[in-house]
Coordinates of C-alpha atoms and ligand atoms in Angstrom, one line a residue:
M725 CA 24.5 -6.9 -13.7
S726 CA 26.0 -6.3 -17.4
T727 CA 30.0 -6.1 -17.5
A728 CA 31.4 -4.5 -20.8
P729 CA 34.2 -6.3 -22.3
N730 CA 37.2 -6.2 -20.2
E731 CA 35.7 -4.8 -17.5
T732 CA 35.4 -6.7 -14.6
A733 CA 32.5 -6.8 -12.5
T734 CA 32.2 -5.5 -8.9
P735 CA 31.7 -9.0 -7.1
S736 CA 29.5 -9.2 -4.8
A737 CA 30.6 -11.0 -1.1
N738 CA 30.8 -14.7 -1.9
T739 CA 29.3 -16.5 1.4
N740 CA 27.2 -15.0 4.3
N741 CA 30.0 -14.4 6.8
D742 CA 32.8 -13.1 4.3
L743 CA 33.7 -9.9 5.6
M744 CA 33.0 -7.6 3.0
V745 CA 35.1 -4.8 1.4
A746 CA 33.2 -1.4 0.0
E747 CA 33.2 -2.0 -3.5
Q748 CA 31.3 -5.4 -2.7
I749 CA 28.3 -3.5 -0.7
S750 CA 26.3 -2.3 -4.5
A751 CA 26.2 -5.5 -5.6
T752 CA 25.6 -7.1 -2.6
V753 CA 22.8 -5.0 -1.8
Q754 CA 21.4 -5.4 -5.2
E755 CA 21.5 -9.4 -4.8
E756 CA 19.6 -9.3 -1.6
L757 CA 17.1 -6.9 -2.3
Q758 CA 16.5 -9.2 -5.7
G759 CA 16.6 -12.4 -4.2
T760 CA 14.1 -11.2 -1.0
Q761 CA 10.6 -12.0 -1.5
F762 CA 8.6 -9.2 -0.3
I763 CA 5.4 -9.0 1.5
D764 CA 3.1 -6.2 0.1
V765 CA 1.6 -4.6 3.1
H766 CA -1.2 -2.4 1.8
T767 CA -2.5 -3.2 -2.1
H768 CA -6.3 -2.5 -3.5
L769 CA -5.6 -6.4 -5.3
F770 CA -8.1 -8.9 -4.5
M771 CA -8.0 -12.5 -4.4
P772 CA -9.9 -14.4 -7.4
S773 CA -13.0 -15.3 -5.3
L774 CA -13.6 -11.9 -5.0
G775 CA -14.6 -11.7 -8.5
K776 CA -14.9 -8.4 -10.9
L777 CA -13.2 -6.1 -7.8
G778 CA -10.0 -7.1 -8.9
L779 CA -8.9 -4.7 -11.5
W780 CA -6.1 -6.4 -14.3
G781 CA -5.7 -5.7 -17.8
I782 CA -4.5 -3.0 -20.3
D783 CA -7.7 -0.9 -19.8
E784 CA -7.2 -0.6 -16.0
L785 CA -3.9 -0.1 -16.4
I786 CA -4.3 2.7 -18.4
T787 CA -7.5 4.4 -16.4
Y788 CA -5.6 4.4 -13.2
H789 CA -6.6 7.5 -11.2
Y790 CA -3.2 8.9 -11.3
L791 CA -3.1 9.1 -15.3
E792 CA -7.0 10.1 -15.3
A793 CA -5.1 13.2 -13.2
E794 CA -2.5 13.6 -15.6
L795 CA -5.2 13.2 -18.8
F796 CA -6.5 16.4 -17.5
R797 CA -3.8 18.2 -17.5
S798 CA -2.5 17.8 -21.0
S799 CA -6.4 17.2 -22.6
P800 CA -9.1 19.4 -23.4
I801 CA -11.4 17.2 -22.7
K802 CA -13.7 17.8 -19.4
P803 CA -14.4 15.6 -16.8
D804 CA -17.9 15.2 -17.5
A805 CA -17.4 14.4 -21.0
Y806 CA -14.4 11.9 -19.9
W807 CA -17.1 9.6 -17.6
H808 CA -19.4 9.2 -20.8
L809 CA -16.8 7.3 -22.9
T810 CA -16.4 3.5 -22.6
K811 CA -13.5 2.1 -20.3
Q812 CA -12.1 1.5 -23.7
E813 CA -12.4 4.6 -25.1
Q814 CA -11.0 6.1 -21.6
A815 CA -8.0 4.4 -22.2
D816 CA -7.8 4.8 -26.1
L817 CA -7.7 8.6 -25.1
I818 CA -5.3 8.5 -22.4
W819 CA -3.0 6.0 -24.4
R820 CA -2.7 8.8 -27.3
T821 CA -2.5 11.8 -24.8
L822 CA 0.0 10.9 -22.7
F823 CA 1.9 8.3 -24.4
L824 CA 1.7 8.9 -28.2
E825 CA 1.1 12.6 -28.3
N826 CA 3.8 13.4 -25.2
P827 CA 6.2 10.9 -23.8
P828 CA 5.4 8.9 -20.8
V829 CA 8.1 10.6 -18.6
S830 CA 5.4 11.0 -15.2
E831 CA 6.3 8.3 -12.3
A832 CA 2.9 6.7 -13.5
T833 CA 3.2 6.8 -17.3
R834 CA 6.7 5.4 -17.0
G835 CA 4.8 2.6 -14.9
V836 CA 2.8 1.4 -17.6
V837 CA 5.8 1.1 -20.5
A838 CA 7.6 -1.0 -17.7
V839 CA 4.4 -3.3 -17.3
L840 CA 4.1 -3.8 -21.2
E841 CA 7.9 -4.1 -21.5
A842 CA 7.9 -7.1 -18.7
F843 CA 5.5 -8.8 -20.9
G844 CA 7.7 -8.5 -24.0
L845 CA 4.7 -5.8 -25.6
E846 CA 4.8 -3.1 -27.6
T847 CA 5.7 -0.1 -25.7
R848 CA 4.4 2.9 -28.4
A849 CA 2.1 0.8 -30.5
N850 CA -0.4 3.0 -32.4
S851 CA -3.1 1.2 -30.8
L852 CA -3.7 -0.9 -27.6
Q853 CA -5.4 -4.1 -29.3
A854 CA -2.1 -6.3 -29.2
A855 CA -1.7 -5.5 -25.6
R856 CA -5.9 -5.8 -25.4
D857 CA -5.5 -9.8 -27.0
F858 CA -2.6 -10.5 -24.6
F859 CA -4.3 -10.0 -21.7
S860 CA -7.5 -11.8 -22.6
R861 CA -5.5 -14.6 -23.3
Q862 CA -4.0 -14.8 -19.8
E863 CA -5.8 -17.4 -17.1
L864 CA -6.3 -15.3 -14.1
S865 CA -4.7 -17.8 -11.5
S866 CA -1.7 -18.1 -13.5
H867 CA -1.3 -14.9 -14.5
I868 CA -1.2 -13.7 -11.0
R869 CA 1.6 -16.1 -10.0
R870 CA 3.4 -14.7 -12.7
V871 CA 2.7 -11.1 -12.0
F872 CA 3.8 -11.7 -8.6
K873 CA 7.0 -13.2 -9.6
L874 CA 8.1 -10.8 -11.8
A875 CA 7.0 -7.9 -8.9
G876 CA 9.2 -10.2 -6.4
I877 CA 6.5 -10.3 -3.9
S878 CA 5.3 -13.7 -2.0
E879 CA 1.8 -12.3 -1.1
V880 CA -0.4 -8.8 -0.9
A881 CA -2.4 -7.2 2.0
M882 CA -5.9 -6.6 0.4
T883 CA -8.3 -3.5 0.8
N884 CA -11.8 -4.8 2.1
D885 CA -14.9 -3.2 3.0
P886 CA -17.9 -5.3 4.5
L887 CA -20.2 -2.4 3.5
D888 CA -19.4 -2.2 -0.2
P889 CA -22.4 -3.2 -1.6
D890 CA -19.9 -5.5 -4.4
E891 CA -18.1 -6.9 -1.8
G892 CA -19.6 -7.3 1.8
P893 CA -22.5 -10.3 0.7
T894 CA -19.5 -12.2 -1.0
W895 CA -17.2 -12.2 2.3
E896 CA -20.8 -13.3 3.7
R897 CA -20.9 -16.1 1.4
G898 CA -17.7 -17.2 2.4
P899 CA -15.0 -16.9 -0.3
E900 CA -12.4 -19.5 -1.2
R901 CA -9.2 -18.1 0.4
D902 CA -6.1 -17.5 -1.5
P903 CA -2.6 -17.6 1.1
Q904 CA -1.1 -15.1 -1.2
F905 CA -4.1 -12.3 -0.3
H906 CA -4.5 -11.3 3.3
P907 CA -7.5 -10.0 4.1
V908 CA -7.7 -6.2 5.7
L909 CA -11.2 -4.5 7.3
R910 CA -10.9 -1.5 6.3
L911 CA -13.3 0.9 8.0
D912 CA -13.7 4.3 6.2
R913 CA -17.2 4.0 6.0
I914 CA -17.7 3.4 9.8
L915 CA -15.4 6.1 11.1
N916 CA -15.3 8.6 8.3
K917 CA -19.3 8.7 6.8
W918 CA -20.8 6.6 10.0
D919 CA -23.9 9.2 9.3
E920 CA -24.3 7.7 5.5
H921 CA -23.5 3.9 6.6
W922 CA -25.2 3.3 10.5
S923 CA -28.3 2.6 9.0
V924 CA -26.7 -0.4 6.8
L925 CA -25.4 -2.1 10.3
A926 CA -29.4 -1.3 11.5
A927 CA -30.4 -3.3 8.4
K928 CA -28.0 -6.4 9.0
G929 CA -29.4 -6.4 13.0
Y930 CA -27.0 -4.6 15.0
R931 CA -28.8 -2.4 17.3
V932 CA -27.4 0.9 16.2
E933 CA -28.2 5.0 15.8
R934 CA -27.0 7.7 14.0
A935 CA -26.0 9.2 17.4
V936 CA -23.5 6.5 18.5
N937 CA -24.0 6.0 22.4
D938 CA -22.4 3.1 24.5
A939 CA -25.0 0.9 23.4
S940 CA -24.3 1.4 19.5
A941 CA -20.6 1.4 20.2
N942 CA -20.8 -2.1 21.8
E943 CA -23.1 -3.4 18.7
I944 CA -20.3 -1.8 16.3
R945 CA -17.9 -4.6 18.2
R946 CA -20.4 -7.0 17.8
F947 CA -20.2 -6.3 14.1
L948 CA -16.5 -5.8 14.0
A949 CA -16.0 -9.3 15.6
D950 CA -18.6 -11.2 13.0
C951 CA -16.2 -9.4 10.5
Y952 CA -13.1 -11.1 12.4
A953 CA -14.5 -14.3 12.3
R954 CA -15.5 -14.6 8.5
M955 CA -12.8 -12.4 7.3
Q956 CA -9.7 -13.5 9.7
P957 CA -7.7 -9.8 8.5
V958 CA -4.4 -9.3 9.2
Y959 CA -5.2 -5.7 10.4
M960 CA -7.8 -3.3 10.7
A961 CA -7.5 0.1 8.3
C962 CA -8.8 3.4 7.9
S963 CA -7.5 6.6 6.0
L964 CA -7.9 9.6 8.0
P965 CA -8.0 13.4 6.9
D966 CA -5.6 16.2 7.3
T967 CA -7.9 17.6 10.2
F968 CA -7.9 14.0 12.3
E969 CA -7.9 14.7 16.0
Y970 CA -7.7 12.2 19.2
P971 CA -9.2 12.4 21.6
E972 CA -12.0 14.1 19.4
Q973 CA -15.7 14.5 20.9
S974 CA -17.0 13.2 17.5
T975 CA -18.6 10.0 16.6
R976 CA -15.2 8.9 14.8
G977 CA -13.7 9.9 18.2
H978 CA -15.9 7.6 20.4
I979 CA -15.8 4.7 17.5
L980 CA -12.5 4.7 17.8
K981 CA -12.0 4.3 21.1
D982 CA -15.0 2.3 22.7
A983 CA -15.1 -0.2 19.1
V984 CA -12.2 -0.1 16.9
V985 CA -9.0 0.1 19.5
P986 CA -10.5 -2.5 21.7
A987 CA -11.5 -5.3 19.2
C988 CA -8.1 -4.8 17.5
R989 CA -6.8 -5.4 21.1
E990 CA -9.1 -8.4 21.9
F991 CA -8.1 -9.9 18.4
N992 CA -4.4 -9.2 18.9
I993 CA -4.1 -7.4 15.5
P994 CA -2.9 -4.0 14.9
L995 CA -4.9 -1.2 13.8
S996 CA -3.3 1.2 10.5
L997 CA -3.8 4.5 10.0
M998 CA -3.5 6.3 6.9
I999 CA -3.5 9.8 7.8
G1000 CA -3.7 13.5 5.8
V1001 CA -6.1 13.1 3.0
R1002 CA -7.8 15.8 2.1
Y1003 CA -11.0 14.1 0.6
Q1004 CA -12.3 15.0 -2.9
V1005 CA -11.1 18.6 -3.0
N1006 CA -12.1 18.3 -7.0
P1007 CA -15.3 16.0 -7.1
S1008 CA -15.5 16.1 -10.8
I1009 CA -12.2 13.8 -11.4
R1010 CA -13.7 11.1 -9.2
L1011 CA -10.9 8.8 -7.6
A1012 CA -8.4 11.5 -8.6
G1013 CA -9.8 14.4 -7.2
D1014 CA -8.4 13.5 -3.7
A1015 CA -5.2 15.7 -2.3
S1016 CA -3.1 15.7 1.1
G1017 CA -2.7 17.9 3.9
K1018 CA -0.5 18.4 7.1
A1019 CA -1.8 16.6 9.6
D1020 CA -1.6 17.3 13.2
L1021 CA 0.1 14.2 14.4
R1022 CA -0.2 14.8 18.1
A1023 CA -3.3 12.3 17.5
L1024 CA -1.0 9.6 16.9
E1025 CA 0.8 10.2 20.2
H1026 CA -2.5 10.4 21.8
L1027 CA -3.2 6.9 20.4
C1028 CA -0.1 5.2 21.3
A1029 CA 0.3 7.1 24.5
S1030 CA -3.2 6.1 26.0
F1031 CA -3.3 2.7 24.0
P1032 CA -0.1 1.0 24.9
E1033 CA -1.1 -2.6 24.3
N1034 CA -2.2 -1.6 20.6
R1035 CA -0.3 -1.9 17.6
F1036 CA -0.6 1.0 14.9
L1037 CA 0.6 0.7 11.3
T1038 CA 1.1 3.8 10.3
S1039 CA 1.6 6.0 6.9
V1040 CA 1.1 9.9 6.5
L1041 CA 0.5 11.3 3.2
S1042 CA 2.2 14.6 3.9
R1043 CA 5.6 15.0 3.4
E1044 CA 5.9 18.0 5.9
N1045 CA 4.4 14.9 8.1
Q1046 CA 7.7 12.4 7.8
H1047 CA 10.0 13.9 10.1
E1048 CA 7.5 13.7 13.0
L1049 CA 6.5 10.2 12.3
C1050 CA 9.9 8.9 12.8
V1051 CA 10.2 11.3 16.1
Y1052 CA 7.2 9.4 17.5
A1053 CA 8.3 5.7 16.3
R1054 CA 11.3 6.6 18.4
K1055 CA 9.2 7.4 21.3
F1056 CA 6.5 4.6 20.9
S1057 CA 7.6 1.2 20.4
N1058 CA 4.0 0.3 19.1
L1059 CA 4.4 2.4 16.3
L1060 CA 5.4 1.6 12.8
P1061 CA 5.5 3.2 10.1
F1062 CA 5.3 2.1 6.9
G1063 CA 5.6 2.9 2.8
C1064 CA 6.0 6.3 1.1
W1065 CA 2.0 6.5 0.4
W1066 CA 0.5 7.7 -2.6
F1067 CA 1.6 11.6 -3.6
L1068 CA 4.9 10.4 -1.8
N1069 CA 5.4 7.5 -3.9
N1070 CA 7.8 8.9 -6.4
P1071 CA 11.6 8.6 -6.1
S1072 CA 13.1 11.8 -5.5
V1073 CA 10.2 12.0 -2.2
V1074 CA 10.9 7.9 -1.2
E1075 CA 15.0 8.6 -1.2
E1076 CA 14.6 11.5 1.1
I1077 CA 12.2 9.7 3.7
T1078 CA 14.3 6.1 3.1
R1079 CA 17.3 7.9 4.1
E1080 CA 15.7 9.8 7.3
R1081 CA 14.0 6.9 8.4
V1082 CA 17.6 4.7 8.3
E1083 CA 19.0 7.6 10.0
M1084 CA 16.6 7.7 13.0
L1085 CA 15.3 4.0 12.6
G1086 CA 18.0 1.9 11.8
T1087 CA 15.5 -0.9 10.0
T1088 CA 12.7 -0.8 12.5
F1089 CA 10.2 0.4 9.3
I1090 CA 8.7 -0.8 6.0
P1091 CA 10.3 1.2 3.6
Q1092 CA 7.2 0.6 1.1
H1093 CA 4.4 -0.9 -0.1
S1094 CA 2.8 -0.4 -3.7
D1095 CA -1.1 0.7 -2.9
A1096 CA -1.5 -1.5 -6.3
R1097 CA -5.0 -1.0 -7.5
I1098 CA -4.5 -2.6 -10.8
L1099 CA -2.7 -5.9 -10.6
E1100 CA 0.2 -5.7 -12.8
Q1101 CA 1.2 -2.7 -11.1
V1102 CA 2.7 -4.4 -8.5
I1103 CA 5.7 -5.2 -11.6
Y1104 CA 6.8 -1.8 -11.8
K1105 CA 6.2 -0.1 -8.2
W1106 CA 8.5 -3.1 -6.7
R1107 CA 10.9 -2.6 -9.4
N1108 CA 11.2 1.2 -8.9
T1109 CA 11.4 0.3 -5.1
R1110 CA 14.2 -2.2 -5.5
R1111 CA 16.0 0.4 -8.0
I1112 CA 15.7 3.6 -5.0
M1113 CA 16.6 1.9 -2.5
A1114 CA 19.6 -0.2 -3.6
P1115 CA 22.1 2.8 -3.6
I1116 CA 20.5 4.3 -0.1
F1117 CA 21.3 1.3 1.7
A1118 CA 24.4 0.4 0.0
N1119 CA 25.5 4.1 1.2
H1120 CA 24.4 3.6 5.0
Y1121 CA 26.6 0.4 4.6
R1122 CA 29.4 2.1 3.5
L1123 CA 29.2 4.9 5.8
L1124 CA 29.1 1.8 8.7
L1125 CA 32.2 -0.3 6.9
E1126 CA 34.2 3.1 6.6
D1127 CA 33.1 3.5 10.8
G1128 CA 34.4 0.4 11.2
W1129 CA 31.8 -2.1 11.5
P1130 CA 33.3 -6.2 10.0
L1131 CA 30.0 -6.0 7.9
T1132 CA 28.9 -9.1 6.2
R1133 CA 26.4 -10.6 3.5
A1134 CA 24.1 -12.2 6.2
D1135 CA 23.8 -8.7 7.9
I1136 CA 22.7 -7.1 4.7
K1137 CA 20.1 -10.2 4.0
Q1138 CA 18.8 -9.9 7.4
D1139 CA 18.3 -6.2 7.2
I1140 CA 16.6 -6.3 3.8
K1141 CA 14.2 -9.4 5.3
R1142 CA 13.1 -7.7 8.0
M1143 CA 12.1 -4.4 6.5
F1144 CA 10.2 -6.1 3.8
R1145 CA 8.9 -9.2 5.7
S1146 CA 9.5 -10.0 9.1
N1147 CA 8.8 -6.3 11.1
F1148 CA 5.4 -7.0 9.2
E1149 CA 5.0 -10.7 10.1
R1150 CA 5.9 -9.8 14.0
F1151 CA 3.8 -6.7 13.8
A1152 CA 0.9 -8.5 12.7
G1153 CA 1.3 -11.6 14.4
L1154 CA 2.1 -13.7 11.1
N1155 CA 4.2 -16.6 10.8
S1156 CA 6.3 -16.3 7.9
S1157 CA 5.8 -17.8 4.4
H1158 CA 2.3 -16.7 3.2
G1159 CA 1.8 -16.1 7.0
Q1160 CA -1.3 -18.1 8.4
R1161 CA -1.8 -15.6 11.9
S1162 CA 0.4 -17.6 14.3
A1163 CA -1.4 -18.5 17.6
N1164 CA -1.7 -15.8 20.4
Ligands
FIX1472 O1 -7.0 5.4 1.3 C1 -6.2 4.8 0.5 O2 -5.9 3.4 0.7 C2 -5.3 5.4 -0.8 O3 -4.4 4.0 -0.9 C3 -6.3 5.2 -2.3 O4 -7.6 5.7 -1.5 C4 -6.1 6.0 -3.1 O5 -6.9 6.1 -4.0 C5 -4.6 5.5 -3.8 O6 -4.7 4.4 -4.5 C6 -3.2 5.9 -3.8 O7 -2.6 5.4 -4.2
ZN1473 ZN1 -4.7 2.6 -0.2

């Protein structure tokens, strides 16, 4: 906290148990947010032993699908022509269009500027060569540790798809584990695209059929058990469309009810549901082609009520669904809301969602996840989160103090640790610090 000459900085509370005064709250909240190592409960980052799946460096940062979506709004290039460029040519075009020809004011472009700044690199260079040279000199493992330190995170949850042709075989060979990267068993291909992928399971020796009957459901459970033994995932996960319903007379409804939900119960791990995607509304821009839609969250109500022994780690994509999610979380203790997902990860919306969650859920939710697809993104996504959340939390504590609560630093430290660490550790059955799965 910089102080101008002769201006006294508002001191934070000295010791944990000192009673606080209003003037101390902001600084104390900022210090506790800075001083707490967060767990990033949902990313698309990969441990080094998963090789090229892990994206990092300047060309990956610049060709992030959020920026590709913004490129097509500012550049005359058509998607087809863009996909014919090399990765470097794509990055050069995006840099020129979104950073040199136009000030990078959007959330995603500002993020790249913050990453360059964090490494002391020029943020408005005519060429990306100096940045390319910098990243090419980095040794991955030490770079990961440095990036996690800059981001203030101790560990991340990955997104691992055993049916991904590039990833699956690596897991079958038994990759070297990294305590800072928690595996997550991602099931979109099985739950959302069974017709396209059932034959992959059949080819692996599981007696499944396109038309899922009870025998197929049992074989899918056997597949999930084999994945669990191999990967030790901290949770299973799936993104779901805005049209998702439960119960549903469908292949997805059947697999969810008779394979996935029972498997999560058997292994005592949560099922993460990420609801509200309108997939590929514009396929020509690929990953950037998904949109969001308001979902009927009665599906979640039915799942939480029907399976009280299961735990549902849930994020919803539509702004309009946020209040309902809070209401359902007040009804079901086996429901843990997390993050301001994807198109919601913008300061104005994060503020609105987080204030409402504190008002309705206290600190019984996980405020944010990064959804980072490129390693260095965690630096700006978590800096932004701390920057947005500090005044929100400080305001709640100011109101609490005004209402007569003898607030201490220890209270604030405990709440922040709870929201950004122990809520997830408890829900996922992890013991703290690079949590190994605690014995059931
Ligand atoms: O389904 C998901 O995990 C989404 O987060 C991604 O598919 C999405 O493309 C993304 O990167 C969001 O930030
Ligand atoms: Zn994601």
